[in-house]
Coordinates of C-alpha atoms in Angstrom, one line a residue:
X296 CA 4.3 -4.6 6.2
X297 CA 6.8 -6.6 8.2
X298 CA 10.2 -5.5 6.9
X299 CA 11.9 -7.0 10.0
X300 CA 10.6 -10.5 9.1
X301 CA 11.9 -13.1 6.8
X302 CA 10.0 -13.6 3.5
X303 CA 8.3 -16.8 5.0
X304 CA 6.6 -15.0 7.8
X305 CA 4.1 -13.7 5.2
X306 CA 3.6 -16.7 3.2
X307 CA 0.4 -18.5 4.0
X308 CA -0.5 -22.0 2.9
X309 CA -3.4 -21.0 0.8
X310 CA -1.5 -18.1 -1.2
X311 CA -2.0 -20.3 -4.5
X312 CA -5.6 -19.9 -3.9
X313 CA -5.5 -15.9 -3.9
X314 CA -5.2 -13.4 -6.6
X315 CA -2.4 -11.2 -5.8
X316 CA -2.1 -7.7 -7.2
X317 CA 0.8 -5.2 -7.2
X318 CA 1.4 -1.7 -8.2
X319 CA 4.5 -0.7 -9.8
X320 CA 6.6 2.6 -10.2
X321 CA 8.4 1.8 -13.3
X322 CA 10.1 -1.5 -12.5
X323 CA 9.8 -1.1 -8.9
X324 CA 6.9 -2.9 -7.1
X325 CA 5.6 -0.3 -4.5
X326 CA 2.3 -2.0 -3.0
X327 CA 0.7 -5.4 -3.2
X328 CA -2.5 -6.8 -1.9
X329 CA -4.0 -10.4 -1.6
X330 CA -7.5 -11.1 -2.5
X331 CA -9.1 -14.4 -1.5
X332 CA -12.7 -15.0 -2.7
X333 CA -15.0 -17.7 -1.2
X334 CA -18.1 -17.5 -3.1
X335 CA -20.0 -14.4 -2.4
X336 CA -17.4 -13.5 0.5
X337 CA -13.8 -12.4 0.3
X338 CA -10.9 -11.5 2.4
X339 CA -8.0 -9.2 1.5
X340 CA -4.7 -9.7 3.2
X341 CA -1.0 -8.6 3.0
X342 CA -1.8 -5.4 2.1
X343 CA 1.2 -3.2 2.0
X344 CA 2.8 -0.2 0.4
X345 CA 6.8 0.6 0.9
X346 CA 7.4 2.9 3.7
X347 CA 9.0 5.4 1.2
X348 CA 6.1 5.5 -1.2
X349 CA 3.4 5.7 1.7
X350 CA 0.9 8.8 1.8
X351 CA 1.4 9.4 -1.9
X352 CA -2.1 7.6 -2.9
X353 CA -0.7 4.4 -4.1
X354 CA -2.1 2.2 -1.7
X355 CA -5.6 3.9 -2.1
X356 CA -5.3 3.4 -6.1
X357 CA -4.5 -0.3 -5.3
X358 CA -7.3 -0.9 -2.8
X359 CA -9.8 0.9 -5.1
X360 CA -8.7 -1.5 -8.0
X361 CA -8.7 -4.5 -5.8
X362 CA -12.2 -3.8 -4.6
X363 CA -13.6 -3.3 -8.2
X364 CA -12.3 -6.5 -9.1
X365 CA -13.7 -8.2 -6.0
X366 CA -17.2 -6.8 -6.8
X367 CA -17.0 -8.0 -10.5
X368 CA -16.2 -11.4 -9.1
X369 CA -19.6 -11.4 -7.3
X370 CA -18.4 -10.8 -3.9
X371 CA -21.0 -9.3 -1.5
X372 CA -19.0 -8.8 1.5
X373 CA -15.3 -8.3 1.8
X374 CA -13.6 -8.1 5.0
X375 CA -9.8 -7.4 6.3
X376 CA -7.9 -7.5 9.8
X377 CA -7.0 -4.0 10.1
X378 CA -4.5 -2.6 12.3
X379 CA -6.0 -0.7 14.8
X380 CA -4.3 2.5 13.6
X381 CA -5.5 2.1 10.2
X382 CA -9.1 2.1 11.0
X383 CA -9.9 6.0 9.7
X384 CA -8.3 4.6 6.4
X385 CA -10.4 1.8 5.4
X386 CA -13.6 3.7 6.8
X387 CA -12.7 6.2 3.6
X388 CA -13.4 3.2 1.7
X389 CA -16.9 2.1 3.1
X390 CA -15.3 -0.5 5.7
X391 CA -17.0 -0.6 9.1
X392 CA -15.5 -2.2 12.5
X393 CA -17.0 -5.3 13.5
X394 CA -16.8 -6.5 17.2
X395 CA -13.9 -8.9 16.3
X396 CA -10.6 -8.1 17.4
X397 CA -7.2 -9.6 18.2
X398 CA -3.4 -9.0 18.7
X399 CA -0.9 -10.8 16.5
X400 CA 3.1 -10.2 17.1
X401 CA 2.4 -7.3 19.1
X402 CA 0.2 -5.6 17.1
X403 CA -3.5 -5.0 17.6
X404 CA -6.3 -5.7 14.8
X405 CA -9.7 -5.1 14.1
X406 CA -11.8 -7.0 11.7
X407 CA -13.5 -4.4 9.1
X408 CA -16.2 -5.3 6.7
X409 CA -17.7 -3.7 3.8
X410 CA -20.8 -5.0 1.8
X411 CA -21.2 -4.4 -1.9
X412 CA -24.7 -3.4 -3.1
X413 CA -27.0 -6.6 -2.5
X414 CA -31.2 -7.0 -3.4

């Protein structure tokens, strides 16, 4: 997602509190996502697929798996900071746009959320 940046750029202070998922093609790591659960709410961050493997369904497979894990963990709401151009991708997975937007490192983001079945 940030190939022009050093690895330290994507490290977060609370990385050790997250669950990190990776999708491999043989020995090659091709997609990653990190899930941070806080009670019945969760955020996923650092969702990225190697450019050479994009548009082949790998990211969709990994996202679907991670969403299942979040639901099994008892999460009712999950959200992400979606790049503005990726909104249609997340909508396919049941995410909706919120009113929260921001810009970071020259990229525009929209907070998107999804609710799992609640009583």
